[in-house]
Coordinates of C-alpha atoms in Angstrom, one line a residue:
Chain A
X48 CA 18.1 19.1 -4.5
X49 CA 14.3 18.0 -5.2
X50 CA 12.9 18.5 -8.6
X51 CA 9.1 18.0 -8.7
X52 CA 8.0 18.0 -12.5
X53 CA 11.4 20.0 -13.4
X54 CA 11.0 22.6 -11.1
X55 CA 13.2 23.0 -8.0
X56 CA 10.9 22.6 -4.8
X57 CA 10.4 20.2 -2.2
X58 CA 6.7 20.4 -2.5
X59 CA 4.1 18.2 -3.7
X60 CA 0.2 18.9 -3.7
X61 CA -1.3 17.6 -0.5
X62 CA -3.9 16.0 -2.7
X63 CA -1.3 14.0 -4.7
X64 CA -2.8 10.8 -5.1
X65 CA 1.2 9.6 -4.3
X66 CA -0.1 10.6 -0.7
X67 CA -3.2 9.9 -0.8
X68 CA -3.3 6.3 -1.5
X69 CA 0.3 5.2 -2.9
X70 CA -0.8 5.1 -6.2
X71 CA 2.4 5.5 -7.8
X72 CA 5.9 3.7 -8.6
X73 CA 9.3 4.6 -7.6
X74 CA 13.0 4.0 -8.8
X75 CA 16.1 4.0 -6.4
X76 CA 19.6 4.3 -8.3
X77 CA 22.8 4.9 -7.6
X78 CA 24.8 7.4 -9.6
X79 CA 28.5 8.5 -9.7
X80 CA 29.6 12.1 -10.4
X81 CA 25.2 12.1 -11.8
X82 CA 25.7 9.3 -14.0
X83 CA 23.3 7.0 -13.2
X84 CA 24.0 3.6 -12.9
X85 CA 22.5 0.4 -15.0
X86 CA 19.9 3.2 -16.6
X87 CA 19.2 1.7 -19.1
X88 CA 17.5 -1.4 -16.8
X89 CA 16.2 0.9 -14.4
X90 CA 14.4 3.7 -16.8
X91 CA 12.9 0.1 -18.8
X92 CA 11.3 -1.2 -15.1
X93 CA 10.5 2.1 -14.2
X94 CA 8.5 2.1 -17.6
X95 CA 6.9 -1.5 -17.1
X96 CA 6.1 -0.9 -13.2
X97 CA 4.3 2.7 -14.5
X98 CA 2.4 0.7 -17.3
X99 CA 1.5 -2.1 -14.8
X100 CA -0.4 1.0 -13.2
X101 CA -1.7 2.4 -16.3
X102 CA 0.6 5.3 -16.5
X103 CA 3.0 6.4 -19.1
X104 CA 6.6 6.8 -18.1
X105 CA 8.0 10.3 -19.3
X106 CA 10.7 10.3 -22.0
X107 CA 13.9 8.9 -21.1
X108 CA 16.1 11.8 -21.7
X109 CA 13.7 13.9 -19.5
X110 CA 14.4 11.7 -16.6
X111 CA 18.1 11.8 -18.1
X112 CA 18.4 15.2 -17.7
X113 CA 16.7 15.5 -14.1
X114 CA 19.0 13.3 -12.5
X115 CA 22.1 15.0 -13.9
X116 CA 20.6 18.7 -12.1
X117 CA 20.5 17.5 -8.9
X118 CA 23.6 15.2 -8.9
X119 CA 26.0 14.9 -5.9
X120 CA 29.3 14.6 -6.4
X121 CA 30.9 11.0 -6.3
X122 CA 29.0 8.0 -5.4
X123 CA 25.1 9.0 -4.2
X124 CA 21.9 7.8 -4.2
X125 CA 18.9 9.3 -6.9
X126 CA 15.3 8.3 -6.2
X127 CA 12.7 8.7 -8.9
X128 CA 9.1 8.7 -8.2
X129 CA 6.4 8.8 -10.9
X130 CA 2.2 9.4 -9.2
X131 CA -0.9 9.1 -10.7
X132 CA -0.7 13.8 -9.7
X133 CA -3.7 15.3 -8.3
X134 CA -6.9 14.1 -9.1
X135 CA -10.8 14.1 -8.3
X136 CA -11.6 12.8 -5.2
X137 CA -12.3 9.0 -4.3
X138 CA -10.2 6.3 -5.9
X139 CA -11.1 6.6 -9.6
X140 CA -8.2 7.1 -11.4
X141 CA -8.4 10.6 -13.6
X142 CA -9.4 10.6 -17.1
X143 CA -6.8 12.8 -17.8
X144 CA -3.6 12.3 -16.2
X145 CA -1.3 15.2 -14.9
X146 CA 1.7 12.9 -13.7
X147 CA 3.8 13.9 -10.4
X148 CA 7.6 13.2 -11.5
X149 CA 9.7 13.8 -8.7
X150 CA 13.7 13.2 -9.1
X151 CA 15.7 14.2 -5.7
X152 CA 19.3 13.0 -4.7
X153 CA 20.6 12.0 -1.4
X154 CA 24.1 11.2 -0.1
X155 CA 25.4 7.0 -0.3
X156 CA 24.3 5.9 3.4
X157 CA 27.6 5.1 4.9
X158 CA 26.8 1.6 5.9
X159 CA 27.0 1.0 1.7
X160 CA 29.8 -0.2 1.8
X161 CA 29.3 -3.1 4.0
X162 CA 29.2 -6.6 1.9
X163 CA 28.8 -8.7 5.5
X164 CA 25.8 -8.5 7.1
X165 CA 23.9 -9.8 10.2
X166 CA 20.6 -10.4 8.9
X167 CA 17.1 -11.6 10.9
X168 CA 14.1 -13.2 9.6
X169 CA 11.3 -10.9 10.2
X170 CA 7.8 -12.1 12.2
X171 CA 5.6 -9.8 8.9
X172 CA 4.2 -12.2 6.5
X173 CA 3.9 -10.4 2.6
X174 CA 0.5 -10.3 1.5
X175 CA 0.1 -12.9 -2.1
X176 CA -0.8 -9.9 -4.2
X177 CA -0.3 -11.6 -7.9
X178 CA -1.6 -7.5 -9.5
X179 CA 1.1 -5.7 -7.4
X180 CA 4.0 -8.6 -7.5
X181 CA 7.4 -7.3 -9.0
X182 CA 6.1 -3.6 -9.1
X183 CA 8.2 -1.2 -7.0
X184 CA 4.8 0.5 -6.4
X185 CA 4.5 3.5 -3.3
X186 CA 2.3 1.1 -1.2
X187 CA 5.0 0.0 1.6
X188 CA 3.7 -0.4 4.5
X189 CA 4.3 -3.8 4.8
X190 CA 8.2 -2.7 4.5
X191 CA 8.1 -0.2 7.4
X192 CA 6.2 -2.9 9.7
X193 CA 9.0 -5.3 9.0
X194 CA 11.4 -2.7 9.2
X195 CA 10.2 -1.5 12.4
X196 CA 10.4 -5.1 14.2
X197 CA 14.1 -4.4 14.6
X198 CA 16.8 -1.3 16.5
X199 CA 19.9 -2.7 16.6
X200 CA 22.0 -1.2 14.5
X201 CA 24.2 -3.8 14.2
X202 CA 21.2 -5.7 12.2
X203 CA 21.6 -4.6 9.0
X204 CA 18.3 -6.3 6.8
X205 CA 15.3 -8.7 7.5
X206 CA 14.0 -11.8 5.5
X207 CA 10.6 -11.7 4.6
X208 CA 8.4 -14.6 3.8
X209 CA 5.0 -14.5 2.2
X210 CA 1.8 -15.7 3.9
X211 CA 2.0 -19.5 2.6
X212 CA 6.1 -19.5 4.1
X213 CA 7.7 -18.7 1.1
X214 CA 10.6 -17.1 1.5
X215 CA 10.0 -13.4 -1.2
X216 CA 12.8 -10.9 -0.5
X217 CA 14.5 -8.8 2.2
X218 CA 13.3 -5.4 3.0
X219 CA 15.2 -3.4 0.7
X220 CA 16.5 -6.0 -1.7
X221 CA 16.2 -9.5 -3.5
X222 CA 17.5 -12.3 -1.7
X223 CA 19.9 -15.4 -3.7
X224 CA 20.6 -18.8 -1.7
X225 CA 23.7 -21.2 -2.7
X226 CA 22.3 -24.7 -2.0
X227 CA 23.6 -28.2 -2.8
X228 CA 26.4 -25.8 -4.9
X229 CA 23.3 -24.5 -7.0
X230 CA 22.6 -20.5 -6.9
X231 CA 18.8 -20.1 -6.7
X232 CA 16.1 -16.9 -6.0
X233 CA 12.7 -16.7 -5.6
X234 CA 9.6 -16.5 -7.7
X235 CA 8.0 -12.6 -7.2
X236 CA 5.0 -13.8 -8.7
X237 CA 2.5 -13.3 -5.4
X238 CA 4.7 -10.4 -4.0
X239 CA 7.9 -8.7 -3.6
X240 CA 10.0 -6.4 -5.6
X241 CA 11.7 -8.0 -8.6
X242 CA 14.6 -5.4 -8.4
X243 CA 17.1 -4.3 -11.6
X244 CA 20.0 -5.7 -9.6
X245 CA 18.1 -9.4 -9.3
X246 CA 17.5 -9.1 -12.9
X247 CA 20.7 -8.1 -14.1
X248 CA 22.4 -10.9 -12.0
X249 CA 19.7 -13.8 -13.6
X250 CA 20.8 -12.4 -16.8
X251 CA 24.9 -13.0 -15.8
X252 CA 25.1 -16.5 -13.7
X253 CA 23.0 -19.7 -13.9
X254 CA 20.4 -19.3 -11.1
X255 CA 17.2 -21.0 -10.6
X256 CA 13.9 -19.0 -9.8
X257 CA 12.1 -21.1 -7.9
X258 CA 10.0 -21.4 -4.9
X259 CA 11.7 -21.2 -1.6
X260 CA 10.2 -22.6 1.9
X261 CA 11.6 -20.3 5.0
X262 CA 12.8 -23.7 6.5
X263 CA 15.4 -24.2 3.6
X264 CA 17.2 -21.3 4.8
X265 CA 18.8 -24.0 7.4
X266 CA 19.5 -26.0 4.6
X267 CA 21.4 -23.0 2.6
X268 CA 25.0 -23.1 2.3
X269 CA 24.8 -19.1 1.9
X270 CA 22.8 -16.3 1.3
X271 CA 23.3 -13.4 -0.4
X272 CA 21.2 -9.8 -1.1
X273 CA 21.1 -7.8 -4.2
X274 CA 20.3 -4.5 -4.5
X275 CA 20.6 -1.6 -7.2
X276 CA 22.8 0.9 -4.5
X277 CA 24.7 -2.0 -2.6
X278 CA 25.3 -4.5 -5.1
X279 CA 25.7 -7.9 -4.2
X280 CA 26.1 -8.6 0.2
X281 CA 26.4 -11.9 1.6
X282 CA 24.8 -13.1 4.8
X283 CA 27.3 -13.6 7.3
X284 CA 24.8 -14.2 10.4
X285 CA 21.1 -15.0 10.4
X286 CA 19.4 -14.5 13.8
X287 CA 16.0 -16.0 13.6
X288 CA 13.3 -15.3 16.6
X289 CA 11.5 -18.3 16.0
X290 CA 11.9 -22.0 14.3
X291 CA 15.3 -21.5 12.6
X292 CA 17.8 -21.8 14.5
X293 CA 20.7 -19.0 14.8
X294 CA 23.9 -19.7 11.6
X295 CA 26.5 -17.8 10.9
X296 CA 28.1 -18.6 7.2
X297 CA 31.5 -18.6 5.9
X298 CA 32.8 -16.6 3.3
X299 CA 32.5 -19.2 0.1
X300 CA 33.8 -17.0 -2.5
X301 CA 30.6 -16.8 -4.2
X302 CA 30.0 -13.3 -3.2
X303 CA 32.9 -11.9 -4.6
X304 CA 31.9 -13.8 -8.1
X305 CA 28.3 -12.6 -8.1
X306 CA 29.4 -9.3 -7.6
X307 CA 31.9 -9.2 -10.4
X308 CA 29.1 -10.9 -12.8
X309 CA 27.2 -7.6 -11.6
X310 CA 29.4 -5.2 -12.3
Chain B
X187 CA -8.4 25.0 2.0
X188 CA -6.3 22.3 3.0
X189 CA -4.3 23.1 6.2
X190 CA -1.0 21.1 6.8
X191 CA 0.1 21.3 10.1
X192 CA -2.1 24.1 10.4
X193 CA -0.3 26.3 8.0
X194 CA -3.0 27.1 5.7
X195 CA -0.8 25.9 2.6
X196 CA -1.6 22.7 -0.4
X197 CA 1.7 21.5 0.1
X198 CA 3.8 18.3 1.3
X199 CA 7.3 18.0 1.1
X200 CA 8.2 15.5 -1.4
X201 CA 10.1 13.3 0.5
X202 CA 7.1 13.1 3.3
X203 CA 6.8 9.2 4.4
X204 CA 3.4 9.0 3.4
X205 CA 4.1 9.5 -0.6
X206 CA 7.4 7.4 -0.3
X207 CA 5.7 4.3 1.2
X208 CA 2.2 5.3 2.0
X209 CA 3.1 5.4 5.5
X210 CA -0.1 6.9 7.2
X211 CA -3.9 6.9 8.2
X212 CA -6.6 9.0 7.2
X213 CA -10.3 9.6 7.6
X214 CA -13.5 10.8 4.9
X215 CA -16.5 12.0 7.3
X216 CA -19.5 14.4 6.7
X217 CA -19.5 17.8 8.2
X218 CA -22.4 20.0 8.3
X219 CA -21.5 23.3 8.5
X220 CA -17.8 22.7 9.6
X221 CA -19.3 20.2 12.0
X222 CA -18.1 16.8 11.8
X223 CA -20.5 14.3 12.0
X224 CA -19.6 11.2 14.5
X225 CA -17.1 13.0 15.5
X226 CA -16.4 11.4 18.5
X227 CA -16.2 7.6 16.3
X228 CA -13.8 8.9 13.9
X229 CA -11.2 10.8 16.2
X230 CA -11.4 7.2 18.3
X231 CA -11.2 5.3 14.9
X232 CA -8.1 7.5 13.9
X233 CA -6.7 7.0 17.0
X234 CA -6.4 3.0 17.2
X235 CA -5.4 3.2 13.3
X236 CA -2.4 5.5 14.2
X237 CA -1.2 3.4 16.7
X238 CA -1.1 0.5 14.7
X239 CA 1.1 1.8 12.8
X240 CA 3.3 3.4 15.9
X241 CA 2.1 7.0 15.4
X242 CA 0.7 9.0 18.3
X243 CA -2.7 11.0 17.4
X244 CA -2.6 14.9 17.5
X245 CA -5.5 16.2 20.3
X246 CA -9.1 15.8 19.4
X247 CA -9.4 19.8 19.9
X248 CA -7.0 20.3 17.6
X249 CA -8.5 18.4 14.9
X250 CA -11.5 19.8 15.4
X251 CA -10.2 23.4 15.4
X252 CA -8.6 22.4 12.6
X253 CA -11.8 20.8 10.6
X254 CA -14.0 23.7 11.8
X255 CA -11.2 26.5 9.7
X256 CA -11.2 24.2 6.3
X257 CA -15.3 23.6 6.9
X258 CA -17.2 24.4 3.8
X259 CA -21.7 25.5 4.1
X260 CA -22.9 23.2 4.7
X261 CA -23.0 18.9 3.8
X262 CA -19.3 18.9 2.4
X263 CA -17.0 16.1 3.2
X264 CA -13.6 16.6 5.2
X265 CA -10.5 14.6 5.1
X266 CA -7.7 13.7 7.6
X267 CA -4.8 12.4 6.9
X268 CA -1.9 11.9 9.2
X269 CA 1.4 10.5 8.0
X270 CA 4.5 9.1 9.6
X271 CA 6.5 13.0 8.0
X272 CA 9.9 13.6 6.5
X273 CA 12.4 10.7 8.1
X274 CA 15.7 9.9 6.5
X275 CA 16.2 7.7 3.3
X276 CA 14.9 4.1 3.6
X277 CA 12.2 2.0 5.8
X278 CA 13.5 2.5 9.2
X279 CA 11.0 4.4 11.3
X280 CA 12.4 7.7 12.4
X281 CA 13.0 7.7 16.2
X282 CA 11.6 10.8 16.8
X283 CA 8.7 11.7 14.6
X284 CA 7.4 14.9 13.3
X285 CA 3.8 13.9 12.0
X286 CA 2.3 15.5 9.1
X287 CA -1.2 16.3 9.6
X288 CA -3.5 17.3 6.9
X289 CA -7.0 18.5 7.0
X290 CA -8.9 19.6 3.9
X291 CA -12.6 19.8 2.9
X292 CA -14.4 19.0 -0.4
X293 CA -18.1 20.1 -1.7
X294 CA -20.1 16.6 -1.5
X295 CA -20.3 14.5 -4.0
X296 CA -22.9 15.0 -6.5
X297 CA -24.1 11.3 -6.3
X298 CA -24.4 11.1 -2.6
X299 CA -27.6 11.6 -2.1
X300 CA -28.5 8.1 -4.1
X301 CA -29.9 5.2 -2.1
X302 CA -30.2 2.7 -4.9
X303 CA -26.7 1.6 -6.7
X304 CA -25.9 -0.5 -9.6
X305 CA -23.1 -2.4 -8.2
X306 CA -20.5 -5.0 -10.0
X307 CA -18.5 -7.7 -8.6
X308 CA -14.8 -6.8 -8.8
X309 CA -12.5 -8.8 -10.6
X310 CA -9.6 -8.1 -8.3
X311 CA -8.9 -10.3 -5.2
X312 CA -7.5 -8.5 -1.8
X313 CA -4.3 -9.6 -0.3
X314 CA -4.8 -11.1 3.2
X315 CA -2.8 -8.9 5.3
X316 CA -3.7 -9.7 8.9
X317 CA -1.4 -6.8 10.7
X318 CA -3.2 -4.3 8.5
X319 CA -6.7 -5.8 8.2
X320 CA -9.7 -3.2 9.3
X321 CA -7.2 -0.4 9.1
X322 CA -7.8 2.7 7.3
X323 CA -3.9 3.5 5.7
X324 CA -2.3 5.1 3.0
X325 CA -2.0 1.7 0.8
X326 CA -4.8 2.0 -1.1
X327 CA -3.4 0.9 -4.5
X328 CA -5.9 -2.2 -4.6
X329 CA -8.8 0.3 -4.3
X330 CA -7.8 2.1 -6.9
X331 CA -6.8 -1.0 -9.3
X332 CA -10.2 -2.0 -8.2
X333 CA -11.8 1.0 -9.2
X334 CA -10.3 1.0 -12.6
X335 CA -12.1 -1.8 -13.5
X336 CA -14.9 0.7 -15.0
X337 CA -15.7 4.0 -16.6
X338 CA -19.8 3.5 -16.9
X339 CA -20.8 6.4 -14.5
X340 CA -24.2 4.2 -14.2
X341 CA -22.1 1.7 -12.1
X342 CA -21.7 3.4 -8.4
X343 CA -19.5 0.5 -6.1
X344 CA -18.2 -2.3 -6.9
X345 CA -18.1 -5.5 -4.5
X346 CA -14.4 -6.6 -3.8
X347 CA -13.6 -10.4 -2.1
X348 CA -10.1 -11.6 -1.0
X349 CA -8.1 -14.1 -2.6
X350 CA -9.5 -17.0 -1.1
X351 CA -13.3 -15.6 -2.5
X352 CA -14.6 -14.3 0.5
X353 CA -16.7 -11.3 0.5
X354 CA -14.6 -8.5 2.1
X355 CA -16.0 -4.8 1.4
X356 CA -17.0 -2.2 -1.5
X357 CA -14.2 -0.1 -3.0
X358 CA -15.2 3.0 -0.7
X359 CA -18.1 0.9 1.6
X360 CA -19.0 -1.7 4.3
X361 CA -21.4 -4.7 3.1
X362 CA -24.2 -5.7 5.0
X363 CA -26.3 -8.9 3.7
X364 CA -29.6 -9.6 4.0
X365 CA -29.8 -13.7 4.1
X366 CA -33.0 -15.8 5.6
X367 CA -33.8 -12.6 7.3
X368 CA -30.8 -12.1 8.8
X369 CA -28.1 -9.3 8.5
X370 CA -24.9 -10.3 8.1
X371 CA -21.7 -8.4 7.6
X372 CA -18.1 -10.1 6.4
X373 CA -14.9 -10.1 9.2
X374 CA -12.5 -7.6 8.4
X375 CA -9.5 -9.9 10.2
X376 CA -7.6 -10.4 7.1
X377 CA -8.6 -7.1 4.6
X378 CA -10.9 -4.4 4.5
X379 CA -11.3 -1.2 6.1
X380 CA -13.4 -1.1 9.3
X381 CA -15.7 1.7 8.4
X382 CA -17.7 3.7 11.2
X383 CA -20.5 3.5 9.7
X384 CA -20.1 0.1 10.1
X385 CA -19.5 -0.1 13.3
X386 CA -22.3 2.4 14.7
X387 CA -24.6 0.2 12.8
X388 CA -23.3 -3.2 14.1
X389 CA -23.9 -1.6 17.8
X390 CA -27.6 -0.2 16.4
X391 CA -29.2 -3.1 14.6
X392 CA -28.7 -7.0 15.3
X393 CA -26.1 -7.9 12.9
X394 CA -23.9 -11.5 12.9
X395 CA -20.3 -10.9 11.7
X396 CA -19.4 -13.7 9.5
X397 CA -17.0 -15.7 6.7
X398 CA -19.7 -15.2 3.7
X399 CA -18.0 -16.3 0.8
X400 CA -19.0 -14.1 -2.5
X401 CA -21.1 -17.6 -4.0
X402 CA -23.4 -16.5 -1.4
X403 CA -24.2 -13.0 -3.4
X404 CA -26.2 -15.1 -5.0
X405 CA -28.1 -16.2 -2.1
X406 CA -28.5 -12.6 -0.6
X407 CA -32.3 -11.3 -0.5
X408 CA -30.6 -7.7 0.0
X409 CA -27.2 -5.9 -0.3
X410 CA -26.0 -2.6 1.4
X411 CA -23.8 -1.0 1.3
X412 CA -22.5 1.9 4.7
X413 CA -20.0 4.9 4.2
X414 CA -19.7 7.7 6.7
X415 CA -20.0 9.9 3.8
X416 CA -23.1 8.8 2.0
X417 CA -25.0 6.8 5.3
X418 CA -26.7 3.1 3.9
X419 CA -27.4 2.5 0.2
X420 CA -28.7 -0.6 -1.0
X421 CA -27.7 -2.5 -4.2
X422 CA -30.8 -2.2 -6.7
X423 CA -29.0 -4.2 -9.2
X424 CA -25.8 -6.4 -9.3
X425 CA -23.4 -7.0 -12.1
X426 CA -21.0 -9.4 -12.1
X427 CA -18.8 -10.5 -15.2
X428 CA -17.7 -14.0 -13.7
X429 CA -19.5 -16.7 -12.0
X430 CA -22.5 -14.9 -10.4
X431 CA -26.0 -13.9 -12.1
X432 CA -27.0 -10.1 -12.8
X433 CA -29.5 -9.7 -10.1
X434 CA -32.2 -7.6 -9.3
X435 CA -33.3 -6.4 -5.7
X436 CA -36.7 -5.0 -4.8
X437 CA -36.6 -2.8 -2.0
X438 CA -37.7 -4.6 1.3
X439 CA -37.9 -1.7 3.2
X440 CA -34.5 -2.7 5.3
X441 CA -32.7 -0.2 3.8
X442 CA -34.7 3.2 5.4
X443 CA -34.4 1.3 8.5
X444 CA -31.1 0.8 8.8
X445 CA -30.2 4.4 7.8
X446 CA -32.6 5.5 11.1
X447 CA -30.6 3.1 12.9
X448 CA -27.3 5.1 11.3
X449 CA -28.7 8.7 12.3

């Protein structure tokens, strides 16, 4: 089920400035038997990426409420998105803001459960946006490039790497790296997603934020993804197309720890 | 009236690719009585900026079918905007794609009919994003942030430069530069949309495409500005909050010939 502003329709204006330009933020979550989970982070970044757009987040209960109508049995998947609504045309924002909340659920994607993945670097370099960085804003479409540069199935994410080779995030998650025994994780501060999951790990185990060339992924001793629906993963392979060469990394233990400290 | 997919109906279904990630293309041109003006420029324009992103163009006679049943008496603008449709959860590129194609007119704008703007320098900086430089997308987000900068209804465009401080493009315009008596216009290989405005006037009028850095505002004997909407305005005054003087431009007379060269 789709709710769009509490009512029960898969619809949204075609002039929904969502659409139109991705001016908007989103939020996905995974809940069990409706209960979101870690809502208390997400509903707080949801609020901060909103205000980072100059919108106000609706009430927390409200959203509350929405996700437990259209909750799916079990372990499932909730999205939240939050859009600047309908508006004059051309790109100035409205005076006065009629917010498009939409709150829809959608079964756990069977590969979930996976916590071994093969993983690619991708060819897309991340635009240094320093406005946008951390926001989980609409505007994507540097995702679905890197997305689309792979088919095989068997590849399950892609590292991405800003313009200046910094190594950012993955496509649908926040990337940690064990070197020299030390756990650390990029700075988001010219792109990426800074993700509830990332946060809520820095919070639970020492880890440095710091800045991260691609070429000290050879020098890794693992790598792990985080993500809000599939927890903590570890890289077991990394194919690269281009300077790094192909590694495939043991199972250190460490994924097994961060994802307790997680939890 | 808006028509999606040709269904005469102001809807999108909420889970529609180009509000999830701004996954999509779109055009603003003039019509004229339901007649689109440089018609033949913006279906070719929409064309290359689908397949950039992997999507196939509906027919021109479609769209023009389709332009001619929304068309308003006439000047009114019209809008096309074609996204990536309904896929399933996440990045990945549905293999087969069912577009969503959206077509809607809008009475001009009241101000269009201005030549000379009051124009500010942005404080924003555009991300260099070579793989979507030039294209016209749904990730407008900077526009708008851009936009937001102000509310005085005096100020009509502002000037936007990338993060290295190279002039790129207005928020909804093409620059052209007047400098030693030559026009120049700024490369649009990193950010920017490539208007066609721009382009009909780069093939009318001798015109160098260069790096001009925004320092060299101050250097400019003219500024104008091209939209397919509103033709060639020139910037009678320039604001700028940071490093560049408020300037003043007399008219040299450049500006009613480039709009002949335009029509």
């Amino acid at each position: 089920m789709t709710l769009v502003n509490g009512v029960a329709i898969d619809a949204v204006a075609a002039a929904d400035r969502g659409l139109a330009y991705g001016d908007g933020v989103f939020r996905t979550l995974r809940t069990q038997d409706g209960a979101p989970l870690w809502w208390d982070d997400h509903y707080a970044k949801l609020a901060v990426d909103a205000a980072a757009l100059g919108l106000v987040c609706p009430e927390k209960n409200l959203l509350e409420a929405e996700l437990q109508r259209v909750a799916l049995p079990g372990d499932a998947v909730a999205k939240i998105i939050l859009t600047r609504g309908v508006g004059a045309r051309g790109y100035a924002p409205p005076a006065e803001v009629n917010l498009t909340r939409i709150v829809a659920a959608s079964p756990l994607p069977g590969h979930a459960g996976a916590t071994e993945l093969r993983v690619r670097v991708c060819r897309l370099r991340l635009a240094r946006q320093p406005r946008l960085a951390g926001i989980k804003h609409l505007n994507r479409l540097e995702n679905v490039l890197a997305r689309a540069e792979w088919s095989d199935p068997a590849i399950a994410e892609g590292l991405l790497a800003d313009a200046d080779g910094l190594l950012v995030c993955a496509v649908s998650a926040n990337v940690f790296l064990l070197q020299g025994g030390e756990l650390l994780t990029p700075e988001l501060d010219h792109c990426g997603v800074a993700g509830v999951a990332r946060a809520r790990l820095l919070a639970a185990v020492p880890c440095r934020v710091a800045r991260v060339s691609l070429a000290e992924l050879a020098r890794a001793e693992e790598i792990f993804l985080s993500n809000s629906v599939t927890g903590v993963r570890r890289v077991a392979e990394l194919d690269s197309e281009d300077t790094l060469p192909r590694r495939v990394f043991p199972d250190t233990g460490w994924r097994a720890r961060l994802a307790a400290a997680l939890a």
